[in-house]
Amino acid sequence: MEKQKKPFYKRWWVWVLAVIIIGAIASGGGEDSEPASTEPKKEAEAKKEEPKKEEKTVAKIGQPLEVGDVTFTVYGTSTAKSVGPEGLAHNAQGTFLIIDVGVKNGAKEALTIDSSFFKLKAGGAEYEADVTADTFVNEVGGSFFLKKINPGNEGKGKIVFDVPADVANSKDVILNVQTGFFGTEQGQIQLTK
């Protein structure tokens, strides 16, 4: 009796070879598009770290801070226990920290800004703007609720944060600003007078 030979496609080594070939094709033939030298990698990594150094620049009250094509300026701060007209006043859970802000658009097209572009950082905590209080402290059209600012123009308004009294009076309060809804470009302004 003679042994019958298996067809070639039923042999194990054919399947291993097929998997290797398909893997090589899927990975682009196994060619490395990275340079062989480690020097360009170090330079590329150093360039990636440079913008992070720029983000660490902290402006002060009255000092313009450029973040991308947008310039943020804090003109001053104040505090209040409530905002709005008598009878309709909006009361703070803690203390309202009211920040006078200017946002100048240096881009070539209109910029939509929102109070969510501002966060307050103090003592390791992060505070969001109180949108309701914003509407009470700003004149009509002065709030930063989806406000459009055309190229070259500066929009001014107040951002209100409801924070504990010790945070409102702290020397270690930072306003974090960003240029878009996803916070791709950010900067910080120290709120110490």
PDB file of C-alpha atoms in Angstrom:
ATOM      1  CA  MET A   1       0.000   0.000   0.000  1.00  0.00           C
ATOM      2  CA  GLU A   2       1.340   3.292  -1.035  1.00  0.00           C
ATOM      3  CA  LYS A   3       1.027   6.407   1.142  1.00  0.00           C
ATOM      4  CA  GLN A   4      -1.159   9.079  -0.382  1.00  0.00           C
ATOM      5  CA  LYS A   5       0.367  12.514  -0.544  1.00  0.00           C
ATOM      6  CA  LYS A   6      -1.571  15.435   0.922  1.00  0.00           C
ATOM      7  CA  PRO A   7      -2.322  18.280  -1.446  1.00  0.00           C
ATOM      8  CA  PHE A   8       0.181  21.117  -0.908  1.00  0.00           C
ATOM      9  CA  TYR A   9      -2.467  23.510   0.518  1.00  0.00           C
ATOM     10  CA  LYS A  10      -3.143  21.066   3.395  1.00  0.00           C
ATOM     11  CA  ARG A  11       0.446  21.058   4.599  1.00  0.00           C
ATOM     12  CA  TRP A  12       1.240  23.088   7.747  1.00  0.00           C
ATOM     13  CA  TRP A  13       4.246  24.916   6.323  1.00  0.00           C
ATOM     14  CA  VAL A  14       2.136  26.348   3.481  1.00  0.00           C
ATOM     15  CA  TRP A  15      -0.196  28.011   5.985  1.00  0.00           C
ATOM     16  CA  VAL A  16       2.673  29.386   8.056  1.00  0.00           C
ATOM     17  CA  LEU A  17       4.224  30.846   4.911  1.00  0.00           C
ATOM     18  CA  ALA A  18       0.858  32.344   3.870  1.00  0.00           C
ATOM     19  CA  VAL A  19       0.426  34.024   7.269  1.00  0.00           C
ATOM     20  CA  ILE A  20       3.936  35.489   7.071  1.00  0.00           C
ATOM     21  CA  ILE A  21       3.356  36.840   3.558  1.00  0.00           C
ATOM     22  CA  ILE A  22      -0.040  38.362   4.474  1.00  0.00           C
ATOM     23  CA  GLY A  23       1.466  39.918   7.615  1.00  0.00           C
ATOM     24  CA  ALA A  24       4.306  41.441   5.588  1.00  0.00           C
ATOM     25  CA  ILE A  25       1.883  42.893   3.033  1.00  0.00           C
ATOM     26  CA  ALA A  26      -0.400  44.303   5.750  1.00  0.00           C
ATOM     27  CA  SER A  27       2.509  46.025   7.500  1.00  0.00           C
ATOM     28  CA  GLY A  28       3.712  47.672   4.309  1.00  0.00           C
ATOM     29  CA  GLY A  29       6.325  45.121   3.444  1.00  0.00           C
ATOM     30  CA  GLY A  30       8.173  45.521   6.693  1.00  0.00           C
ATOM     31  CA  GLU A  31      10.015  48.637   5.513  1.00  0.00           C
ATOM     32  CA  ASP A  32      10.916  51.030   8.292  1.00  0.00           C
ATOM     33  CA  SER A  33      10.085  54.616   7.343  1.00  0.00           C
ATOM     34  CA  GLU A  34      11.970  55.911  10.419  1.00  0.00           C
ATOM     35  CA  PRO A  35      15.557  56.995   9.855  1.00  0.00           C
ATOM     36  CA  ALA A  36      18.163  54.533  11.083  1.00  0.00           C
ATOM     37  CA  SER A  37      19.973  57.198  13.122  1.00  0.00           C
ATOM     38  CA  THR A  38      18.804  57.995  16.639  1.00  0.00           C
ATOM     39  CA  GLU A  39      19.798  61.677  16.341  1.00  0.00           C
ATOM     40  CA  PRO A  40      16.768  62.780  14.248  1.00  0.00           C
ATOM     41  CA  LYS A  41      14.464  61.043  16.753  1.00  0.00           C
ATOM     42  CA  LYS A  42      15.975  63.043  19.600  1.00  0.00           C
ATOM     43  CA  GLU A  43      15.592  66.278  17.624  1.00  0.00           C
ATOM     44  CA  ALA A  44      11.975  65.438  16.782  1.00  0.00           C
ATOM     45  CA  GLU A  45      11.238  64.675  20.431  1.00  0.00           C
ATOM     46  CA  ALA A  46      12.869  67.951  21.488  1.00  0.00           C
ATOM     47  CA  LYS A  47      10.687  69.859  18.994  1.00  0.00           C
ATOM     48  CA  LYS A  48       7.582  68.179  20.391  1.00  0.00           C
ATOM     49  CA  GLU A  49       8.552  69.304  23.893  1.00  0.00           C
ATOM     50  CA  GLU A  50       9.093  72.959  22.889  1.00  0.00           C
ATOM     51  CA  PRO A  51       5.370  73.873  22.712  1.00  0.00           C
ATOM     52  CA  LYS A  52       4.912  72.431  26.196  1.00  0.00           C
ATOM     53  CA  LYS A  53       7.479  74.916  27.472  1.00  0.00           C
ATOM     54  CA  GLU A  54       5.488  77.763  25.881  1.00  0.00           C
ATOM     55  CA  GLU A  55       2.290  76.555  27.568  1.00  0.00           C
ATOM     56  CA  LYS A  56       3.968  76.921  30.955  1.00  0.00           C
ATOM     57  CA  THR A  57       4.233  80.690  30.513  1.00  0.00           C
ATOM     58  CA  VAL A  58       1.964  82.272  33.098  1.00  0.00           C
ATOM     59  CA  ALA A  59       0.689  85.823  32.549  1.00  0.00           C
ATOM     60  CA  LYS A  60      -0.461  88.201  35.279  1.00  0.00           C
ATOM     61  CA  ILE A  61      -3.439  90.539  35.614  1.00  0.00           C
ATOM     62  CA  GLY A  62      -3.208  93.244  32.928  1.00  0.00           C
ATOM     63  CA  GLN A  63      -0.621  91.302  30.903  1.00  0.00           C
ATOM     64  CA  PRO A  64      -1.795  89.958  27.509  1.00  0.00           C
ATOM     65  CA  LEU A  65      -1.315  86.215  26.993  1.00  0.00           C
ATOM     66  CA  GLU A  66      -1.087  84.907  23.437  1.00  0.00           C
ATOM     67  CA  VAL A  67      -2.413  81.387  22.973  1.00  0.00           C
ATOM     68  CA  GLY A  68      -2.280  80.473  19.306  1.00  0.00           C
ATOM     69  CA  ASP A  69      -4.125  83.196  17.374  1.00  0.00           C
ATOM     70  CA  VAL A  70      -6.007  84.411  20.455  1.00  0.00           C
ATOM     71  CA  THR A  71      -4.862  86.972  23.043  1.00  0.00           C
ATOM     72  CA  PHE A  72      -6.400  86.759  26.519  1.00  0.00           C
ATOM     73  CA  THR A  73      -6.143  89.610  29.022  1.00  0.00           C
ATOM     74  CA  VAL A  74      -7.507  89.676  32.569  1.00  0.00           C
ATOM     75  CA  TYR A  75      -8.301  93.300  33.459  1.00  0.00           C
ATOM     76  CA  GLY A  76      -9.295  92.713  37.080  1.00  0.00           C
ATOM     77  CA  THR A  77     -11.206  90.616  39.593  1.00  0.00           C
ATOM     78  CA  SER A  78     -13.878  91.183  42.235  1.00  0.00           C
ATOM     79  CA  THR A  79     -16.027  89.099  44.578  1.00  0.00           C
ATOM     80  CA  ALA A  80     -19.730  89.059  45.486  1.00  0.00           C
ATOM     81  CA  LYS A  81     -22.165  86.940  47.478  1.00  0.00           C
ATOM     82  CA  SER A  82     -24.949  87.425  44.910  1.00  0.00           C
ATOM     83  CA  VAL A  83     -25.417  88.927  41.444  1.00  0.00           C
ATOM     84  CA  GLY A  84     -28.419  90.251  39.596  1.00  0.00           C
ATOM     85  CA  PRO A  85     -31.302  92.583  40.375  1.00  0.00           C
ATOM     86  CA  GLU A  86     -33.113  92.527  43.731  1.00  0.00           C
ATOM     87  CA  GLY A  87     -35.794  89.866  43.783  1.00  0.00           C
ATOM     88  CA  LEU A  88     -34.109  87.930  40.965  1.00  0.00           C
ATOM     89  CA  ALA A  89     -30.636  87.743  42.494  1.00  0.00           C
ATOM     90  CA  HIS A  90     -28.550  84.648  41.927  1.00  0.00           C
ATOM     91  CA  ASN A  91     -26.844  83.675  45.196  1.00  0.00           C
ATOM     92  CA  ALA A  92     -23.489  81.964  45.443  1.00  0.00           C
ATOM     93  CA  GLN A  93     -23.080  78.675  47.271  1.00  0.00           C
ATOM     94  CA  GLY A  94     -19.720  80.074  48.407  1.00  0.00           C
ATOM     95  CA  THR A  95     -18.409  83.329  46.942  1.00  0.00           C
ATOM     96  CA  PHE A  96     -18.576  84.546  43.365  1.00  0.00           C
ATOM     97  CA  LEU A  97     -15.142  85.333  41.922  1.00  0.00           C
ATOM     98  CA  ILE A  98     -15.838  87.684  38.996  1.00  0.00           C
ATOM     99  CA  ILE A  99     -13.070  88.019  36.409  1.00  0.00           C
ATOM    100  CA  ASP A 100     -12.991  90.836  33.821  1.00  0.00           C
ATOM    101  CA  VAL A 101     -11.599  89.276  30.627  1.00  0.00           C
ATOM    102  CA  GLY A 102     -10.738  90.454  27.137  1.00  0.00           C
ATOM    103  CA  VAL A 103     -10.390  88.016  24.233  1.00  0.00           C
ATOM    104  CA  LYS A 104      -8.784  89.322  21.024  1.00  0.00           C
ATOM    105  CA  ASN A 105      -9.044  87.317  17.808  1.00  0.00           C
ATOM    106  CA  GLY A 106      -5.786  87.349  15.833  1.00  0.00           C
ATOM    107  CA  ALA A 107      -6.944  84.751  13.283  1.00  0.00           C
ATOM    108  CA  LYS A 108      -8.225  85.432   9.767  1.00  0.00           C
ATOM    109  CA  GLU A 109     -11.753  84.183  10.463  1.00  0.00           C
ATOM    110  CA  ALA A 110     -14.387  84.638  13.169  1.00  0.00           C
ATOM    111  CA  LEU A 111     -13.807  82.914  16.508  1.00  0.00           C
ATOM    112  CA  THR A 112     -16.625  81.527  18.635  1.00  0.00           C
ATOM    113  CA  ILE A 113     -15.798  81.790  22.328  1.00  0.00           C
ATOM    114  CA  ASP A 114     -17.681  80.323  25.275  1.00  0.00           C
ATOM    115  CA  SER A 115     -17.390  80.540  29.063  1.00  0.00           C
ATOM    116  CA  SER A 116     -16.416  76.847  29.011  1.00  0.00           C
ATOM    117  CA  PHE A 117     -13.038  77.984  27.582  1.00  0.00           C
ATOM    118  CA  PHE A 118     -12.160  79.236  31.092  1.00  0.00           C
ATOM    119  CA  LYS A 119     -11.371  77.083  34.135  1.00  0.00           C
ATOM    120  CA  LEU A 120     -10.223  78.226  37.560  1.00  0.00           C
ATOM    121  CA  LYS A 121      -7.487  76.215  39.288  1.00  0.00           C
ATOM    122  CA  ALA A 122      -6.672  76.524  42.976  1.00  0.00           C
ATOM    123  CA  GLY A 123      -5.263  74.105  45.523  1.00  0.00           C
ATOM    124  CA  GLY A 124      -5.333  71.165  43.116  1.00  0.00           C
ATOM    125  CA  ALA A 125      -9.061  71.652  42.356  1.00  0.00           C
ATOM    126  CA  GLU A 126     -10.598  72.844  39.085  1.00  0.00           C
ATOM    127  CA  TYR A 127     -13.705  75.059  38.966  1.00  0.00           C
ATOM    128  CA  GLU A 128     -16.044  75.702  36.021  1.00  0.00           C
ATOM    129  CA  ALA A 129     -17.743  78.989  35.200  1.00  0.00           C
ATOM    130  CA  ASP A 130     -21.257  79.632  36.524  1.00  0.00           C
ATOM    131  CA  VAL A 131     -23.171  80.346  33.297  1.00  0.00           C
ATOM    132  CA  THR A 132     -26.254  81.641  35.118  1.00  0.00           C
ATOM    133  CA  ALA A 133     -24.213  84.156  37.111  1.00  0.00           C
ATOM    134  CA  ASP A 134     -22.428  85.192  33.873  1.00  0.00           C
ATOM    135  CA  THR A 135     -25.735  86.370  32.405  1.00  0.00           C
ATOM    136  CA  PHE A 136     -26.457  88.533  35.492  1.00  0.00           C
ATOM    137  CA  VAL A 137     -23.070  90.331  35.651  1.00  0.00           C
ATOM    138  CA  ASN A 138     -22.647  91.041  31.932  1.00  0.00           C
ATOM    139  CA  GLU A 139     -24.460  93.694  29.952  1.00  0.00           C
ATOM    140  CA  VAL A 140     -26.656  92.475  27.106  1.00  0.00           C
ATOM    141  CA  GLY A 141     -24.384  90.776  24.578  1.00  0.00           C
ATOM    142  CA  GLY A 142     -21.401  90.947  26.926  1.00  0.00           C
ATOM    143  CA  SER A 143     -21.347  87.351  28.126  1.00  0.00           C
ATOM    144  CA  PHE A 144     -19.138  84.718  26.560  1.00  0.00           C
ATOM    145  CA  PHE A 145     -21.980  82.326  25.722  1.00  0.00           C
ATOM    146  CA  LEU A 146     -21.133  81.247  22.142  1.00  0.00           C
ATOM    147  CA  LYS A 147     -19.979  84.784  21.350  1.00  0.00           C
ATOM    148  CA  LYS A 148     -18.513  85.417  17.893  1.00  0.00           C
ATOM    149  CA  ILE A 149     -15.455  87.653  17.670  1.00  0.00           C
ATOM    150  CA  ASN A 150     -14.370  88.777  14.214  1.00  0.00           C
ATOM    151  CA  PRO A 151     -10.688  88.965  13.180  1.00  0.00           C
ATOM    152  CA  GLY A 152      -8.813  91.825  14.838  1.00  0.00           C
ATOM    153  CA  ASN A 153     -11.631  92.533  17.326  1.00  0.00           C
ATOM    154  CA  GLU A 154     -11.592  92.105  21.086  1.00  0.00           C
ATOM    155  CA  GLY A 155     -14.597  90.823  23.009  1.00  0.00           C
ATOM    156  CA  LYS A 156     -14.835  91.850  26.658  1.00  0.00           C
ATOM    157  CA  GLY A 157     -16.921  90.327  29.379  1.00  0.00           C
ATOM    158  CA  LYS A 158     -17.007  88.828  32.834  1.00  0.00           C
ATOM    159  CA  ILE A 159     -16.565  85.196  33.791  1.00  0.00           C
ATOM    160  CA  VAL A 160     -18.034  84.170  37.158  1.00  0.00           C
ATOM    161  CA  PHE A 161     -16.899  81.236  39.296  1.00  0.00           C
ATOM    162  CA  ASP A 162     -18.757  80.056  42.412  1.00  0.00           C
ATOM    163  CA  VAL A 163     -15.930  79.044  44.782  1.00  0.00           C
ATOM    164  CA  PRO A 164     -15.336  78.714  48.530  1.00  0.00           C
ATOM    165  CA  ALA A 165     -14.426  82.031  50.213  1.00  0.00           C
ATOM    166  CA  ASP A 166     -10.847  80.902  50.913  1.00  0.00           C
ATOM    167  CA  VAL A 167     -10.320  80.191  47.190  1.00  0.00           C
ATOM    168  CA  ALA A 168     -11.755  83.584  46.171  1.00  0.00           C
ATOM    169  CA  ASN A 169      -9.221  85.305  48.453  1.00  0.00           C
ATOM    170  CA  SER A 170      -6.293  82.949  47.779  1.00  0.00           C
ATOM    171  CA  LYS A 171      -2.978  84.124  46.326  1.00  0.00           C
ATOM    172  CA  ASP A 172      -2.635  80.833  44.417  1.00  0.00           C
ATOM    173  CA  VAL A 173      -5.489  81.060  41.894  1.00  0.00           C
ATOM    174  CA  ILE A 174      -4.882  80.505  38.190  1.00  0.00           C
ATOM    175  CA  LEU A 175      -7.259  81.078  35.292  1.00  0.00           C
ATOM    176  CA  ASN A 176      -6.726  78.399  32.634  1.00  0.00           C
ATOM    177  CA  VAL A 177      -7.736  79.596  29.141  1.00  0.00           C
ATOM    178  CA  GLN A 178      -8.107  77.664  25.909  1.00  0.00           C
ATOM    179  CA  THR A 179      -8.698  78.529  22.264  1.00  0.00           C
ATOM    180  CA  GLY A 180     -11.379  75.984  21.386  1.00  0.00           C
ATOM    181  CA  PHE A 181     -13.961  73.577  22.703  1.00  0.00           C
ATOM    182  CA  PHE A 182     -11.430  70.744  22.805  1.00  0.00           C
ATOM    183  CA  GLY A 183      -8.699  72.749  24.560  1.00  0.00           C
ATOM    184  CA  THR A 184      -5.969  72.061  22.026  1.00  0.00           C
ATOM    185  CA  GLU A 185      -4.084  75.263  22.899  1.00  0.00           C
ATOM    186  CA  GLN A 186      -4.038  76.437  26.506  1.00  0.00           C
ATOM    187  CA  GLY A 187      -2.460  79.117  28.670  1.00  0.00           C
ATOM    188  CA  GLN A 188      -2.590  80.318  32.253  1.00  0.00           C
ATOM    189  CA  ILE A 189      -3.075  83.664  33.966  1.00  0.00           C
ATOM    190  CA  GLN A 190      -2.150  84.170  37.643  1.00  0.00           C
ATOM    191  CA  LEU A 191      -4.928  86.073  39.436  1.00  0.00           C
ATOM    192  CA  THR A 192      -2.721  87.590  42.166  1.00  0.00           C
ATOM    193  CA  LYS A 193      -2.995  91.376  42.368  1.00  0.00           C
TER     194      LYS A 193
END
